[in-house]
PDB file of C-alpha atoms in Angstrom:
ATOM      1  CA  MET A   1     140.158 -70.801  84.426  1.00  0.00           C
ATOM      2  CA  SER A   2     143.657 -69.261  84.963  1.00  0.00           C
ATOM      3  CA  GLU A   3     145.614 -69.225  82.052  1.00  0.00           C
ATOM      4  CA  PRO A   4     147.078 -73.079  81.100  1.00  0.00           C
ATOM      5  CA  ILE A   5     150.663 -71.540  80.763  1.00  0.00           C
ATOM      6  CA  LEU A   6     151.632 -68.361  82.283  1.00  0.00           C
ATOM      7  CA  ILE A   7     154.316 -66.525  80.256  1.00  0.00           C
ATOM      8  CA  GLU A   8     157.221 -63.882  81.329  1.00  0.00           C
ATOM      9  CA  ARG A   9     159.565 -62.002  79.813  1.00  0.00           C
ATOM     10  CA  THR A  10     162.542 -60.606  80.936  1.00  0.00           C
ATOM     11  CA  GLY A  11     165.076 -58.999  78.075  1.00  0.00           C
ATOM     12  CA  ASP A  12     165.343 -61.501  75.736  1.00  0.00           C
ATOM     13  CA  VAL A  13     164.531 -64.349  77.226  1.00  0.00           C
ATOM     14  CA  VAL A  14     161.295 -66.198  77.877  1.00  0.00           C
ATOM     15  CA  VAL A  15     159.395 -68.247  80.678  1.00  0.00           C
ATOM     16  CA  TRP A  16     156.732 -70.748  80.103  1.00  0.00           C
ATOM     17  CA  THR A  17     155.237 -72.134  83.483  1.00  0.00           C
ATOM     18  CA  LEU A  18     152.761 -75.066  83.261  1.00  0.00           C
ATOM     19  CA  ASN A  19     150.154 -73.374  86.172  1.00  0.00           C
ATOM     20  CA  ASN A  20     148.009 -76.125  87.050  1.00  0.00           C
ATOM     21  CA  PRO A  21     149.666 -77.434  90.077  1.00  0.00           C
ATOM     22  CA  ARG A  22     146.345 -78.666  91.775  1.00  0.00           C
ATOM     23  CA  ALA A  23     146.434 -81.702  89.206  1.00  0.00           C
ATOM     24  CA  ARG A  24     150.141 -81.621  88.598  1.00  0.00           C
ATOM     25  CA  ASN A  25     151.069 -79.760  85.241  1.00  0.00           C
ATOM     26  CA  PRO A  26     149.728 -82.380  83.568  1.00  0.00           C
ATOM     27  CA  ILE A  27     149.880 -81.979  79.245  1.00  0.00           C
ATOM     28  CA  SER A  28     146.852 -83.698  78.068  1.00  0.00           C
ATOM     29  CA  GLU A  29     144.477 -81.082  77.813  1.00  0.00           C
ATOM     30  CA  ALA A  30     143.338 -79.011  75.325  1.00  0.00           C
ATOM     31  CA  ASP A  31     143.852 -76.126  76.495  1.00  0.00           C
ATOM     32  CA  THR A  32     147.747 -76.460  77.654  1.00  0.00           C
ATOM     33  CA  ILE A  33     148.229 -78.334  73.851  1.00  0.00           C
ATOM     34  CA  ASP A  34     147.059 -74.831  72.201  1.00  0.00           C
ATOM     35  CA  ALA A  35     148.716 -72.524  75.066  1.00  0.00           C
ATOM     36  CA  ILE A  36     152.046 -74.441  74.186  1.00  0.00           C
ATOM     37  CA  GLU A  37     151.819 -74.329  70.689  1.00  0.00           C
ATOM     38  CA  ASP A  38     151.042 -70.895  70.534  1.00  0.00           C
ATOM     39  CA  ALA A  39     154.157 -70.118  72.785  1.00  0.00           C
ATOM     40  CA  VAL A  40     156.481 -71.490  69.973  1.00  0.00           C
ATOM     41  CA  ALA A  41     154.561 -70.021  67.481  1.00  0.00           C
ATOM     42  CA  ALA A  42     154.861 -66.380  69.242  1.00  0.00           C
ATOM     43  CA  ALA A  43     158.485 -67.059  69.997  1.00  0.00           C
ATOM     44  CA  ASN A  44     159.505 -67.956  66.039  1.00  0.00           C
ATOM     45  CA  ARG A  45     157.601 -64.604  64.814  1.00  0.00           C
ATOM     46  CA  ASP A  46     159.822 -63.054  67.715  1.00  0.00           C
ATOM     47  CA  HIS A  47     163.561 -61.877  66.595  1.00  0.00           C
ATOM     48  CA  SER A  48     164.119 -60.248  69.416  1.00  0.00           C
ATOM     49  CA  LEU A  49     163.718 -63.237  71.426  1.00  0.00           C
ATOM     50  CA  ARG A  50     166.980 -65.151  72.512  1.00  0.00           C
ATOM     51  CA  ALA A  51     166.015 -68.259  74.579  1.00  0.00           C
ATOM     52  CA  ALA A  52     163.294 -69.403  76.495  1.00  0.00           C
ATOM     53  CA  ILE A  53     162.553 -71.421  79.409  1.00  0.00           C
ATOM     54  CA  LEU A  54     159.680 -74.451  80.394  1.00  0.00           C
ATOM     55  CA  THR A  55     159.192 -75.114  84.188  1.00  0.00           C
ATOM     56  CA  GLY A  56     156.133 -76.113  85.606  1.00  0.00           C
ATOM     57  CA  ALA A  57     154.048 -74.167  88.434  1.00  0.00           C
ATOM     58  CA  GLY A  58     154.031 -75.810  92.705  1.00  0.00           C
ATOM     59  CA  PRO A  59     156.012 -79.116  93.500  1.00  0.00           C
ATOM     60  CA  ALA A  60     155.872 -80.695  90.148  1.00  0.00           C
ATOM     61  CA  PHE A  61     157.673 -80.321  87.068  1.00  0.00           C
ATOM     62  CA  SER A  62     154.543 -82.267  84.650  1.00  0.00           C
ATOM     63  CA  SER A  63     152.347 -85.398  85.688  1.00  0.00           C
ATOM     64  CA  GLY A  64     152.232 -85.753  81.431  1.00  0.00           C
ATOM     65  CA  GLY A  65     148.441 -87.097  80.948  1.00  0.00           C
ATOM     66  CA  ASN A  66     145.586 -86.531  83.238  1.00  0.00           C
ATOM     67  CA  VAL A  67     145.469 -90.028  84.618  1.00  0.00           C
ATOM     68  CA  LYS A  68     141.738 -89.189  85.764  1.00  0.00           C
ATOM     69  CA  HIS A  69     140.551 -88.136  82.600  1.00  0.00           C
ATOM     70  CA  MET A  70     142.143 -91.625  82.005  1.00  0.00           C
ATOM     71  CA  ARG A  71     140.422 -93.852  84.372  1.00  0.00           C
ATOM     72  CA  GLY A  72     137.449 -91.741  82.936  1.00  0.00           C
ATOM     73  CA  ARG A  73     138.424 -92.413  79.378  1.00  0.00           C
ATOM     74  CA  THR A  74     137.482 -88.031  78.998  1.00  0.00           C
ATOM     75  CA  GLY A  75     138.916 -85.680  77.370  1.00  0.00           C
ATOM     76  CA  MET A  76     142.012 -87.153  74.421  1.00  0.00           C
ATOM     77  CA  PHE A  77     141.740 -90.930  76.246  1.00  0.00           C
ATOM     78  CA  GLY A  78     137.469 -91.304  75.383  1.00  0.00           C
ATOM     79  CA  GLY A  79     136.362 -92.718  71.640  1.00  0.00           C
ATOM     80  CA  ALA A  80     137.012 -96.375  70.001  1.00  0.00           C
ATOM     81  CA  PRO A  81     140.973 -97.045  68.816  1.00  0.00           C
ATOM     82  CA  ALA A  82     141.054 -95.432  65.731  1.00  0.00           C
ATOM     83  CA  GLN A  83     139.147 -92.232  67.806  1.00  0.00           C
ATOM     84  CA  LEU A  84     141.977 -92.303  70.243  1.00  0.00           C
ATOM     85  CA  ARG A  85     144.349 -92.090  67.651  1.00  0.00           C
ATOM     86  CA  GLN A  86     143.179 -89.696  66.300  1.00  0.00           C
ATOM     87  CA  ALA A  87     142.768 -87.393  69.023  1.00  0.00           C
ATOM     88  CA  TYR A  88     147.433 -88.232  70.005  1.00  0.00           C
ATOM     89  CA  ARG A  89     147.745 -86.792  66.469  1.00  0.00           C
ATOM     90  CA  HIS A  90     145.735 -83.873  66.351  1.00  0.00           C
ATOM     91  CA  GLY A  91     146.529 -83.399  70.700  1.00  0.00           C
ATOM     92  CA  ILE A  92     149.527 -84.416  72.350  1.00  0.00           C
ATOM     93  CA  GLN A  93     151.720 -84.892  69.534  1.00  0.00           C
ATOM     94  CA  ARG A  94     151.135 -81.457  68.552  1.00  0.00           C
ATOM     95  CA  ILE A  95     153.447 -80.630  71.434  1.00  0.00           C
ATOM     96  CA  PRO A  96     156.647 -82.024  70.268  1.00  0.00           C
ATOM     97  CA  LYS A  97     156.065 -81.001  67.195  1.00  0.00           C
ATOM     98  CA  ALA A  98     155.902 -77.806  68.464  1.00  0.00           C
ATOM     99  CA  LEU A  99     158.925 -77.102  70.571  1.00  0.00           C
ATOM    100  CA  TYR A 100     160.747 -79.701  67.656  1.00  0.00           C
ATOM    101  CA  HIS A 101     160.163 -76.712  65.428  1.00  0.00           C
ATOM    102  CA  CYS A 102     160.760 -73.753  67.923  1.00  0.00           C
ATOM    103  CA  GLU A 103     163.608 -71.880  66.392  1.00  0.00           C
ATOM    104  CA  ILE A 104     165.575 -70.016  69.965  1.00  0.00           C
ATOM    105  CA  PRO A 105     166.696 -72.666  72.224  1.00  0.00           C
ATOM    106  CA  THR A 106     164.840 -73.784  75.631  1.00  0.00           C
ATOM    107  CA  ILE A 107     165.949 -75.084  78.395  1.00  0.00           C
ATOM    108  CA  ALA A 108     163.764 -76.954  80.876  1.00  0.00           C
ATOM    109  CA  ALA A 109     163.736 -76.427  84.263  1.00  0.00           C
ATOM    110  CA  VAL A 110     162.842 -79.075  86.065  1.00  0.00           C
ATOM    111  CA  ASN A 111     161.743 -78.069  88.890  1.00  0.00           C
ATOM    112  CA  GLY A 112     160.103 -81.529  90.595  1.00  0.00           C
ATOM    113  CA  SER A 113     158.796 -85.064  89.127  1.00  0.00           C
ATOM    114  CA  ALA A 114     158.354 -85.566  85.286  1.00  0.00           C
ATOM    115  CA  VAL A 115     156.763 -88.507  84.943  1.00  0.00           C
ATOM    116  CA  GLY A 116     155.664 -90.518  81.388  1.00  0.00           C
ATOM    117  CA  ALA A 117     154.905 -87.598  78.830  1.00  0.00           C
ATOM    118  CA  GLY A 118     156.175 -84.997  81.636  1.00  0.00           C
ATOM    119  CA  LEU A 119     159.701 -86.706  81.164  1.00  0.00           C
ATOM    120  CA  ASP A 120     159.098 -86.845  77.410  1.00  0.00           C
ATOM    121  CA  LEU A 121     158.594 -82.713  77.694  1.00  0.00           C
ATOM    122  CA  ALA A 122     161.672 -82.156  79.468  1.00  0.00           C
ATOM    123  CA  LEU A 123     163.109 -84.185  76.335  1.00  0.00           C
ATOM    124  CA  MET A 124     161.965 -81.938  74.072  1.00  0.00           C
ATOM    125  CA  CYS A 125     163.670 -78.573  75.171  1.00  0.00           C
ATOM    126  CA  ASP A 126     166.896 -79.057  74.465  1.00  0.00           C
ATOM    127  CA  MET A 127     169.424 -78.699  76.811  1.00  0.00           C
ATOM    128  CA  ARG A 128     167.074 -79.339  81.117  1.00  0.00           C
ATOM    129  CA  VAL A 129     168.286 -78.051  84.327  1.00  0.00           C
ATOM    130  CA  ALA A 130     167.171 -80.021  87.214  1.00  0.00           C
ATOM    131  CA  ALA A 131     166.489 -79.398  91.149  1.00  0.00           C
ATOM    132  CA  ALA A 132     167.370 -81.577  93.857  1.00  0.00           C
ATOM    133  CA  THR A 133     164.889 -82.574  94.008  1.00  0.00           C
ATOM    134  CA  ALA A 134     163.314 -84.131  90.740  1.00  0.00           C
ATOM    135  CA  VAL A 135     162.891 -87.457  89.516  1.00  0.00           C
ATOM    136  CA  PHE A 136     162.704 -88.204  85.783  1.00  0.00           C
ATOM    137  CA  ALA A 137     160.047 -91.520  84.530  1.00  0.00           C
ATOM    138  CA  GLU A 138     159.460 -93.072  81.472  1.00  0.00           C
ATOM    139  CA  SER A 139     156.810 -95.326  83.846  1.00  0.00           C
ATOM    140  CA  PHE A 140     154.041 -95.441  80.416  1.00  0.00           C
ATOM    141  CA  VAL A 141     154.403 -99.233  81.559  1.00  0.00           C
ATOM    142  CA  LYS A 142     153.269 -98.754  84.972  1.00  0.00           C
ATOM    143  CA  VAL A 143     149.503 -97.688  83.702  1.00  0.00           C
ATOM    144  CA  GLY A 144     149.645-100.305  80.595  1.00  0.00           C
ATOM    145  CA  LEU A 145     150.471 -97.660  78.203  1.00  0.00           C
ATOM    146  CA  VAL A 146     153.263 -97.004  75.501  1.00  0.00           C
ATOM    147  CA  PRO A 147     155.197 -93.646  74.941  1.00  0.00           C
ATOM    148  CA  GLY A 148     152.415 -92.335  72.693  1.00  0.00           C
ATOM    149  CA  ASP A 149     153.690 -88.414  72.503  1.00  0.00           C
ATOM    150  CA  GLY A 150     157.278 -89.586  70.695  1.00  0.00           C
ATOM    151  CA  GLY A 151     159.431 -90.975  74.220  1.00  0.00           C
ATOM    152  CA  ALA A 152     160.256 -93.455  72.098  1.00  0.00           C
ATOM    153  CA  TRP A 153     162.212 -91.769  69.806  1.00  0.00           C
ATOM    154  CA  LEU A 154     163.417 -88.793  72.233  1.00  0.00           C
ATOM    155  CA  LEU A 155     164.348 -90.638  75.696  1.00  0.00           C
ATOM    156  CA  PRO A 156     167.137 -92.773  73.333  1.00  0.00           C
ATOM    157  CA  ARG A 157     168.777 -89.605  72.013  1.00  0.00           C
ATOM    158  CA  ALA A 158     169.407 -88.502  75.576  1.00  0.00           C
ATOM    159  CA  ILE A 159     170.956 -91.484  77.509  1.00  0.00           C
ATOM    160  CA  GLY A 160     171.909 -93.806  75.015  1.00  0.00           C
ATOM    161  CA  MET A 161     169.508 -97.576  73.792  1.00  0.00           C
ATOM    162  CA  ALA A 162     170.534 -99.174  76.820  1.00  0.00           C
ATOM    163  CA  ARG A 163     169.245 -96.804  79.491  1.00  0.00           C
ATOM    164  CA  ALA A 164     166.705 -95.589  77.485  1.00  0.00           C
ATOM    165  CA  CYS A 165     164.965 -99.157  77.392  1.00  0.00           C
ATOM    166  CA  GLU A 166     165.421 -99.842  81.480  1.00  0.00           C
ATOM    167  CA  MET A 167     163.506 -96.648  81.851  1.00  0.00           C
ATOM    168  CA  ALA A 168     160.836 -97.655  79.159  1.00  0.00           C
ATOM    169  CA  PHE A 169     161.051-101.643  80.823  1.00  0.00           C
ATOM    170  CA  THR A 170     160.906-100.447  84.544  1.00  0.00           C
ATOM    171  CA  GLY A 171     159.114 -97.396  84.498  1.00  0.00           C
ATOM    172  CA  GLU A 172     160.544 -96.963  87.699  1.00  0.00           C
ATOM    173  CA  PRO A 173     161.837 -93.084  88.944  1.00  0.00           C
ATOM    174  CA  ILE A 174     165.435 -91.614  88.501  1.00  0.00           C
ATOM    175  CA  ASP A 175     166.925 -88.895  91.282  1.00  0.00           C
ATOM    176  CA  ALA A 176     168.067 -85.965  89.543  1.00  0.00           C
ATOM    177  CA  ASN A 177     171.570 -87.266  90.333  1.00  0.00           C
ATOM    178  CA  THR A 178     171.394 -90.471  88.390  1.00  0.00           C
ATOM    179  CA  ALA A 179     169.802 -88.395  85.930  1.00  0.00           C
ATOM    180  CA  LEU A 180     172.596 -86.116  85.500  1.00  0.00           C
ATOM    181  CA  ASP A 181     175.588 -89.147  85.798  1.00  0.00           C
ATOM    182  CA  TRP A 182     173.226 -90.176  82.746  1.00  0.00           C
ATOM    183  CA  GLY A 183     173.431 -87.154  80.668  1.00  0.00           C
ATOM    184  CA  LEU A 184     169.652 -86.459  80.656  1.00  0.00           C
ATOM    185  CA  VAL A 185     170.139 -83.499  82.471  1.00  0.00           C
ATOM    186  CA  SER A 186     173.381 -81.097  82.492  1.00  0.00           C
ATOM    187  CA  GLU A 187     173.074 -79.438  86.300  1.00  0.00           C
ATOM    188  CA  VAL A 188     171.248 -79.999  89.047  1.00  0.00           C
ATOM    189  CA  VAL A 189     171.808 -77.234  91.948  1.00  0.00           C
ATOM    190  CA  GLU A 190     168.775 -76.841  95.323  1.00  0.00           C
ATOM    191  CA  PRO A 191     165.330 -75.704  94.330  1.00  0.00           C
ATOM    192  CA  GLY A 192     166.441 -71.965  95.542  1.00  0.00           C
ATOM    193  CA  ALA A 193     168.094 -71.888  92.837  1.00  0.00           C
ATOM    194  CA  LEU A 194     166.793 -74.002  89.960  1.00  0.00           C
ATOM    195  CA  MET A 195     165.051 -71.309  87.488  1.00  0.00           C
ATOM    196  CA  ALA A 196     168.617 -69.142  88.716  1.00  0.00           C
ATOM    197  CA  ALA A 197     170.470 -71.844  87.302  1.00  0.00           C
ATOM    198  CA  ALA A 198     168.252 -71.958  84.470  1.00  0.00           C
ATOM    199  CA  ARG A 199     168.731 -67.980  83.792  1.00  0.00           C
ATOM    200  CA  GLY A 200     172.459 -68.375  83.992  1.00  0.00           C
ATOM    201  CA  LEU A 201     172.264 -70.973  80.996  1.00  0.00           C
ATOM    202  CA  ALA A 202     170.047 -68.769  78.841  1.00  0.00           C
ATOM    203  CA  ALA A 203     172.030 -66.055  79.354  1.00  0.00           C
ATOM    204  CA  ARG A 204     175.243 -67.554  78.242  1.00  0.00           C
ATOM    205  CA  VAL A 205     173.763 -68.339  75.488  1.00  0.00           C
ATOM    206  CA  CYS A 206     172.336 -64.976  74.607  1.00  0.00           C
ATOM    207  CA  GLY A 207     175.715 -63.820  74.090  1.00  0.00           C
ATOM    208  CA  ASN A 208     175.411 -65.141  71.356  1.00  0.00           C
ATOM    209  CA  PRO A 209     173.987 -63.599  67.998  1.00  0.00           C
ATOM    210  CA  PRO A 210     170.090 -64.389  67.764  1.00  0.00           C
ATOM    211  CA  HIS A 211     170.580 -65.570  63.325  1.00  0.00           C
ATOM    212  CA  ALA A 212     173.625 -67.290  64.675  1.00  0.00           C
ATOM    213  CA  LEU A 213     171.886 -69.068  66.934  1.00  0.00           C
ATOM    214  CA  ARG A 214     168.539 -70.259  65.348  1.00  0.00           C
ATOM    215  CA  MET A 215     170.773 -71.188  62.740  1.00  0.00           C
ATOM    216  CA  THR A 216     172.796 -73.560  64.321  1.00  0.00           C
ATOM    217  CA  LYS A 217     169.848 -74.783  65.906  1.00  0.00           C
ATOM    218  CA  ARG A 218     168.312 -75.712  62.497  1.00  0.00           C
ATOM    219  CA  LEU A 219     171.604 -77.438  61.540  1.00  0.00           C
ATOM    220  CA  LEU A 220     171.740 -79.793  64.855  1.00  0.00           C
ATOM    221  CA  ARG A 221     168.376 -80.331  64.233  1.00  0.00           C
ATOM    222  CA  GLU A 222     168.698 -81.592  60.900  1.00  0.00           C
ATOM    223  CA  GLY A 223     171.853 -83.483  61.331  1.00  0.00           C
ATOM    224  CA  THR A 224     169.693 -86.151  63.332  1.00  0.00           C
ATOM    225  CA  GLN A 225     168.136 -87.559  60.125  1.00  0.00           C
ATOM    226  CA  GLN A 226     170.352 -85.673  56.719  1.00  0.00           C
ATOM    227  CA  THR A 227     173.585 -87.413  55.524  1.00  0.00           C
ATOM    228  CA  LEU A 228     176.543 -85.234  55.956  1.00  0.00           C
ATOM    229  CA  ASP A 229     176.614 -83.965  52.550  1.00  0.00           C
ATOM    230  CA  SER A 230     173.563 -82.764  52.685  1.00  0.00           C
ATOM    231  CA  LEU A 231     174.425 -81.177  55.443  1.00  0.00           C
ATOM    232  CA  LEU A 232     177.482 -79.778  54.543  1.00  0.00           C
ATOM    233  CA  GLU A 233     174.889 -78.029  51.579  1.00  0.00           C
ATOM    234  CA  LEU A 234     172.047 -76.456  54.075  1.00  0.00           C
ATOM    235  CA  SER A 235     175.647 -75.790  56.140  1.00  0.00           C
ATOM    236  CA  ALA A 236     177.020 -73.698  53.150  1.00  0.00           C
ATOM    237  CA  ALA A 237     174.244 -71.725  52.662  1.00  0.00           C
ATOM    238  CA  MET A 238     173.215 -70.673  56.170  1.00  0.00           C
ATOM    239  CA  GLN A 239     177.248 -70.113  56.381  1.00  0.00           C
ATOM    240  CA  ALA A 240     177.138 -67.922  53.480  1.00  0.00           C
ATOM    241  CA  ALA A 241     173.525 -66.004  54.700  1.00  0.00           C
ATOM    242  CA  ALA A 242     175.595 -65.769  58.882  1.00  0.00           C
ATOM    243  CA  HIS A 243     178.596 -63.681  56.900  1.00  0.00           C
ATOM    244  CA  HIS A 244     176.754 -61.277  55.235  1.00  0.00           C
ATOM    245  CA  THR A 245     174.993 -59.892  58.786  1.00  0.00           C
ATOM    246  CA  GLU A 246     175.979 -57.477  60.662  1.00  0.00           C
ATOM    247  CA  ASP A 247     176.483 -59.425  64.143  1.00  0.00           C
ATOM    248  CA  HIS A 248     178.874 -61.093  62.471  1.00  0.00           C
ATOM    249  CA  GLN A 249     181.035 -58.025  61.312  1.00  0.00           C
ATOM    250  CA  GLU A 250     180.631 -56.874  65.016  1.00  0.00           C
ATOM    251  CA  ALA A 251     181.908 -60.175  66.722  1.00  0.00           C
ATOM    252  CA  VAL A 252     185.006 -59.996  64.143  1.00  0.00           C
ATOM    253  CA  ALA A 253     185.600 -56.444  65.282  1.00  0.00           C
ATOM    254  CA  ALA A 254     184.984 -56.825  68.883  1.00  0.00           C
ATOM    255  CA  MET A 255     187.641 -59.748  68.725  1.00  0.00           C
ATOM    256  CA  SER A 256     190.367 -57.728  67.386  1.00  0.00           C
ATOM    257  CA  GLN A 257     190.019 -54.703  69.358  1.00  0.00           C
ATOM    258  CA  ARG A 258     189.356 -56.831  72.555  1.00  0.00           C
ATOM    259  CA  ARG A 259     186.472 -56.059  73.553  1.00  0.00           C
ATOM    260  CA  PRO A 260     182.992 -57.265  74.318  1.00  0.00           C
ATOM    261  CA  PRO A 261     180.636 -57.455  71.291  1.00  0.00           C
ATOM    262  CA  GLU A 262     177.275 -55.693  71.235  1.00  0.00           C
ATOM    263  CA  PHE A 263     174.939 -57.921  68.952  1.00  0.00           C
ATOM    264  CA  THR A 264     171.776 -56.650  67.393  1.00  0.00           C
ATOM    265  CA  GLY A 265     169.826 -58.820  65.834  1.00  0.00           C
ATOM    266  CA  ARG A 266     170.599 -57.257  61.823  1.00  0.00           C
TER     267      ARG A 266
END
């Protein structure tokens, strides 16, 4: 059996590739959920990493839930309502929690269709770039379901409530250019240029001090749920720590000396 996720590291960037192209990279299987969770945990422990790119093998980014398993009521889709509730809570819902708490910036390189939980998976990443052939659909209603993996929280934050309602209530797909216009993705490129675009964005991110990146991401996350006063308190504490890093001193020195900085993560 092939690995559910391929992991490839180049320098300070790691690429996570969903690796079930024959089934269009569903994310409802237990081994895939485990692999995503493990990959994030490894990235959080490795302070030499500065960014992660998530993409899919083959023509699709992710089909979300495995429709064959839904039809057969097998895997996480089997059992009584109480069992199904627990299957979601202890299964696919571990993915948004893992990616939400991923400490390094994440980029979804959407190479093809991202539908249902597959769209939500892209939304779980901090940034998104798409191939011109990509399509996006919050399509749960088309199979008589609701967004079970956090899409109702994620989608309005990405594109606003009215457009999120349109996508969720109709279940209809939008193309890559519409996704760009709506702010769902930040860049659309030809399919052959997708990974280069994602790596280019990662390189722009990775040119900055890694500790400052991780703390900035945490502040952005906390800012969605804290009051201004509480966020300012957390910002002050993190800023005090940042002032005492060697990378801060290097950044100031390089700026005054008009040279490129060399950050070490210390």
